PDB file of C-alpha atoms in Angstrom:
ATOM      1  CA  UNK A1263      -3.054  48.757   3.843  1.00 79.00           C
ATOM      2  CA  UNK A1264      -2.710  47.285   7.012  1.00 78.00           C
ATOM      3  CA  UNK A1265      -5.946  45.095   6.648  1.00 78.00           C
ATOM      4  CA  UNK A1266      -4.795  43.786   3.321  1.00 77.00           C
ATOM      5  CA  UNK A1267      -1.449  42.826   4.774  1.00 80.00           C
ATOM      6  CA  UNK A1268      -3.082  41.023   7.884  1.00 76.00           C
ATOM      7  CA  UNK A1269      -5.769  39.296   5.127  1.00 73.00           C
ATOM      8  CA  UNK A1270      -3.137  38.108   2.986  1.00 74.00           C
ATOM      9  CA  UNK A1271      -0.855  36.488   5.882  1.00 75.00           C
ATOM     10  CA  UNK A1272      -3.806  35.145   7.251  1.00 78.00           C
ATOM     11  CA  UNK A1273      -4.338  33.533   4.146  1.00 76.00           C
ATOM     12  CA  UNK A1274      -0.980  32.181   3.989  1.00 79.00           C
ATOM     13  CA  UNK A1275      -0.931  30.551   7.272  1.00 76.00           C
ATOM     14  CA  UNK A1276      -4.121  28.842   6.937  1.00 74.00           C
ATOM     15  CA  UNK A1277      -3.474  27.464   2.881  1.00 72.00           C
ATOM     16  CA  UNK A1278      -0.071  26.396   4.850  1.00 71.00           C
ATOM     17  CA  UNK A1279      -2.138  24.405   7.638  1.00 69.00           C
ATOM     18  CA  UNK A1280      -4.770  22.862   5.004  1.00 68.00           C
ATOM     19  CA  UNK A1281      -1.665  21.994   3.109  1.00 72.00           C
ATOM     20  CA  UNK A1282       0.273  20.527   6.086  1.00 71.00           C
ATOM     21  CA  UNK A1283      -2.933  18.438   7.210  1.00 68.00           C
ATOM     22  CA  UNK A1284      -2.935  16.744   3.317  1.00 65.00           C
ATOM     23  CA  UNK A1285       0.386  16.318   3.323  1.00 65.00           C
ATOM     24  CA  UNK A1286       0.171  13.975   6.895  1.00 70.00           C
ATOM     25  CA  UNK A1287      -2.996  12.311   6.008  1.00 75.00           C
ATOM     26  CA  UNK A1288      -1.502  11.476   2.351  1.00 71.00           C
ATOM     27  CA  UNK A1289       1.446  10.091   3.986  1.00 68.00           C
ATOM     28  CA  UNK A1290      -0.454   8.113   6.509  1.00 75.00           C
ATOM     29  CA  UNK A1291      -2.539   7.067   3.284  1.00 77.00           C
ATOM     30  CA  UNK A1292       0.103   5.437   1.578  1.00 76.00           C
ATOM     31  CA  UNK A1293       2.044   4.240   5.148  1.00 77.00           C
ATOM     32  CA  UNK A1294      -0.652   2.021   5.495  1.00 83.00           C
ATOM     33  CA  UNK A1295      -0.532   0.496   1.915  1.00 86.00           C
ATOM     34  CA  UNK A1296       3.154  -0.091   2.539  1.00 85.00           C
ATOM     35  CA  UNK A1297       2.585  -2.121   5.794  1.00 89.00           C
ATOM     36  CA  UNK A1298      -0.282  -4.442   4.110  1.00 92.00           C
ATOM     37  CA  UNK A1299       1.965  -5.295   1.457  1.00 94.00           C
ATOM     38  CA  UNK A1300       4.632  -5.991   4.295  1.00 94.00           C
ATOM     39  CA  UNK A1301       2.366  -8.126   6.200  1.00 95.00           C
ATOM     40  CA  UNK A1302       1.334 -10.017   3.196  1.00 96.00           C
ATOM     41  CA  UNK A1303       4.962 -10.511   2.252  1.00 95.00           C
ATOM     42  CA  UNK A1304       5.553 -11.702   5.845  1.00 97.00           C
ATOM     43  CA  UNK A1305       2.547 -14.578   5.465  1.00 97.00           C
ATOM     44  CA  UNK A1306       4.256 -15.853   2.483  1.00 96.00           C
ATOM     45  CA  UNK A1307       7.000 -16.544   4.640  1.00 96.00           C
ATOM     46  CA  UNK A1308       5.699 -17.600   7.018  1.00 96.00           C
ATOM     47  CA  UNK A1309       3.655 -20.373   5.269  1.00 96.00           C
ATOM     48  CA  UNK A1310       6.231 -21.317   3.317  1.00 97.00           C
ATOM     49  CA  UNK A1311       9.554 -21.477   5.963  1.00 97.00           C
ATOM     50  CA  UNK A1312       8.501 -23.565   9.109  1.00 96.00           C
ATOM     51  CA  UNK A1313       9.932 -22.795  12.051  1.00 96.00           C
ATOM     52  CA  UNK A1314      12.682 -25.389  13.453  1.00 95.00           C
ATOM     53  CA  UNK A1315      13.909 -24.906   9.637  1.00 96.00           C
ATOM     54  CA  UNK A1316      17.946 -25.172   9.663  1.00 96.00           C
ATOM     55  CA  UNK A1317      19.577 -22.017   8.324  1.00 96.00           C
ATOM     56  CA  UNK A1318      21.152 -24.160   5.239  1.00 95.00           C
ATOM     57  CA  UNK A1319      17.343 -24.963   4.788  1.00 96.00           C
ATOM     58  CA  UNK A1320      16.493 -21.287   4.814  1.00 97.00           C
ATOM     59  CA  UNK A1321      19.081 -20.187   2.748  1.00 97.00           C
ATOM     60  CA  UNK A1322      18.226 -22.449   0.129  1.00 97.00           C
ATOM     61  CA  UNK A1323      14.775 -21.561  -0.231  1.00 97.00           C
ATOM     62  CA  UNK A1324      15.821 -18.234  -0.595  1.00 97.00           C
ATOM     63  CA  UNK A1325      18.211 -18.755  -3.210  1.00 97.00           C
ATOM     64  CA  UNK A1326      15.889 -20.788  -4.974  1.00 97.00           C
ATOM     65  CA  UNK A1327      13.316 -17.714  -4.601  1.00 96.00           C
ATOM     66  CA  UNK A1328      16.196 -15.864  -6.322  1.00 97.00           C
ATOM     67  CA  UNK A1329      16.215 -13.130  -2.879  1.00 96.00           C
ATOM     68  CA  UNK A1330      18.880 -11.646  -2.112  1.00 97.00           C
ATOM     69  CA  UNK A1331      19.806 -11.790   1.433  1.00 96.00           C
ATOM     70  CA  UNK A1332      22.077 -10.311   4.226  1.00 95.00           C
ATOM     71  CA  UNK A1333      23.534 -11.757   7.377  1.00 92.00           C
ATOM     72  CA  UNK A1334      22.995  -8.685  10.192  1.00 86.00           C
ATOM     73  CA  UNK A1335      23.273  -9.958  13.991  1.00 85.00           C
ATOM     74  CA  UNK A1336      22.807 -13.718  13.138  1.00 90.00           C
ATOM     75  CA  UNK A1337      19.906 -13.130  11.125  1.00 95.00           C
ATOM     76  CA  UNK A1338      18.934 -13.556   7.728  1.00 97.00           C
ATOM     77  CA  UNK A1339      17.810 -10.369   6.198  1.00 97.00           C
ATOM     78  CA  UNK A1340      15.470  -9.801   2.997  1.00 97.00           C
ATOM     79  CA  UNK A1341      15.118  -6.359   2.012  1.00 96.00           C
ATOM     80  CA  UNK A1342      11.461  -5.534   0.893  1.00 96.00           C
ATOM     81  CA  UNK A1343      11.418  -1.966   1.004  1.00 92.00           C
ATOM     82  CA  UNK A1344      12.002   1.449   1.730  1.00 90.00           C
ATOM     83  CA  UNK A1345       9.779   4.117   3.498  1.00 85.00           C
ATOM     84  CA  UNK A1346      10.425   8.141   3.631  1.00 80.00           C
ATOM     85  CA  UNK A1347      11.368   9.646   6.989  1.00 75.00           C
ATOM     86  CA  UNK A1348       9.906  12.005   8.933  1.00 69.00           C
ATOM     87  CA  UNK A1349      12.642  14.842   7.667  1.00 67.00           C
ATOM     88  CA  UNK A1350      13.889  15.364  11.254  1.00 71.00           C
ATOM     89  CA  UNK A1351      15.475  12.890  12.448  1.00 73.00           C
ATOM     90  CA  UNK A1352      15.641  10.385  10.293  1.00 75.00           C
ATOM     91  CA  UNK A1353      15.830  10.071   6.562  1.00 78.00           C
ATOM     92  CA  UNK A1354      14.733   6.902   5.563  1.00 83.00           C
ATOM     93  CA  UNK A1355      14.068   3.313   7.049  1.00 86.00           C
ATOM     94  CA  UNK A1356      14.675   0.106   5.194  1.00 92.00           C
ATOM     95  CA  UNK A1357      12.004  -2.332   5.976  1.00 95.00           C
ATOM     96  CA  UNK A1358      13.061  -6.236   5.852  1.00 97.00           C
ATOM     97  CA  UNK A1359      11.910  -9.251   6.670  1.00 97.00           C
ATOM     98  CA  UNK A1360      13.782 -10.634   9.863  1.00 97.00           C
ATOM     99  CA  UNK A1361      14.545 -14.278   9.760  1.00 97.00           C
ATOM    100  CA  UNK A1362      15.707 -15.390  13.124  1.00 97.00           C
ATOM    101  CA  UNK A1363      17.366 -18.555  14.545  1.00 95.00           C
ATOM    102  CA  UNK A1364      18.499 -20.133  17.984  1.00 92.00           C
ATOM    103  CA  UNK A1365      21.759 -20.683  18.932  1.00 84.00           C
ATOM    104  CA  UNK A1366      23.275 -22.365  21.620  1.00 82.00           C
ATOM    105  CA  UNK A1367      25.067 -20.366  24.304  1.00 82.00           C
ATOM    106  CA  UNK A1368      28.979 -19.670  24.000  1.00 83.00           C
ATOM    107  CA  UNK A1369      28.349 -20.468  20.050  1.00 86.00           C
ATOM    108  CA  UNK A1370      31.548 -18.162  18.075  1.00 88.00           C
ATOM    109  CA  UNK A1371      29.483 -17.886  14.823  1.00 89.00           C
ATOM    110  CA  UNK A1372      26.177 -18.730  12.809  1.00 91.00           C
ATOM    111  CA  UNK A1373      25.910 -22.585  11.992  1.00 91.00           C
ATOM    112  CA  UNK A1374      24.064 -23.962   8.747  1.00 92.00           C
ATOM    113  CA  UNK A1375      22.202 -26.276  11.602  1.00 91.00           C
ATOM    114  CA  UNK A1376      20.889 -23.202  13.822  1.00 94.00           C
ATOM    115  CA  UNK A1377      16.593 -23.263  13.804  1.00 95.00           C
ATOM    116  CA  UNK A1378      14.682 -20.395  12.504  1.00 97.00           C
ATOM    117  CA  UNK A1379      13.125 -19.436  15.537  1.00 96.00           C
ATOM    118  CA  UNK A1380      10.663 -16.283  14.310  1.00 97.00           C
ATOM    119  CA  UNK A1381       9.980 -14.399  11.035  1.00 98.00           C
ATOM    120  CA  UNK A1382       9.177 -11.103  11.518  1.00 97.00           C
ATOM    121  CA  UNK A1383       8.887  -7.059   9.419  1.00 96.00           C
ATOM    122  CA  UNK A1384      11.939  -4.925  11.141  1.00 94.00           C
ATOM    123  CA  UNK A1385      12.563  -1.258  10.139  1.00 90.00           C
ATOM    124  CA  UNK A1386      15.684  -0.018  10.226  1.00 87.00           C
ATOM    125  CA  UNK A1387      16.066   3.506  10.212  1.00 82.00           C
ATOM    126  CA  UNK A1388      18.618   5.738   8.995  1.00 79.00           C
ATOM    127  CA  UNK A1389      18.986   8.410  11.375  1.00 75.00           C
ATOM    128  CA  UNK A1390      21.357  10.872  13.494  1.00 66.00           C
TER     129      UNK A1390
END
């Protein structure tokens, strides 16, 4: 009886590490499907907003693009996804593209004449 028990947790612990290993490798499958999409949303961007464009100039093409956008630390935000987290700490991240301008020093609040100064993928997780 002993034998049988010992067989059949034996069994259990290695269907749960086969099933563990799928699980990551799926996840790392379809990770790295979300970031080429990312990166190909990021060249449109890119070609199409050059940098030195004002922020009234970036705003417009992204209303005329029919994005919506945030404001988040003097940036202009797009939202282009979400990802799962990793169940511990953190249980999602929003991925956006990052629009980001220069600003002269002492300057209170964004101006409509501030130049995009990099476009870039940011993940923002929520967490703990």
């Amino acid at each position: 009886m002993k034998k049988v028990i010992a067989l059949a947790v034996t069994i259990l612990v290695v269907l749960s590490f086969l099933w563990l290993v799928s699980s990551r490798r799926e996840t790392r499958r379809r990770r790295e499907e979300h970031d080429t999409e990312y990166r190909a949303r990021l060249v449109r961007f890119q070609q199409d907003l050059s940098l030195g464009t004002p922020r009234s100039g970036v705003r417009q093409y992204l209303e005329a693009q029919k994005l919506p956008y945030g404001e988040m630390n003097w940036n202009l935000d797009v939202k282009i996804g979400d990802e799962p987290g990793d169940g511990w700490a953190c249980d999602r991240w929003s991925v956006y593209i990052e629009m980001k301008f220069s600003r002269t020093k002492g300057q209170p609040e964004p101006s409509p004449f501030d130049n995009l100064d990099d476009i870039a993928i940011q993940k923002i997780g929520h967490c703990l």
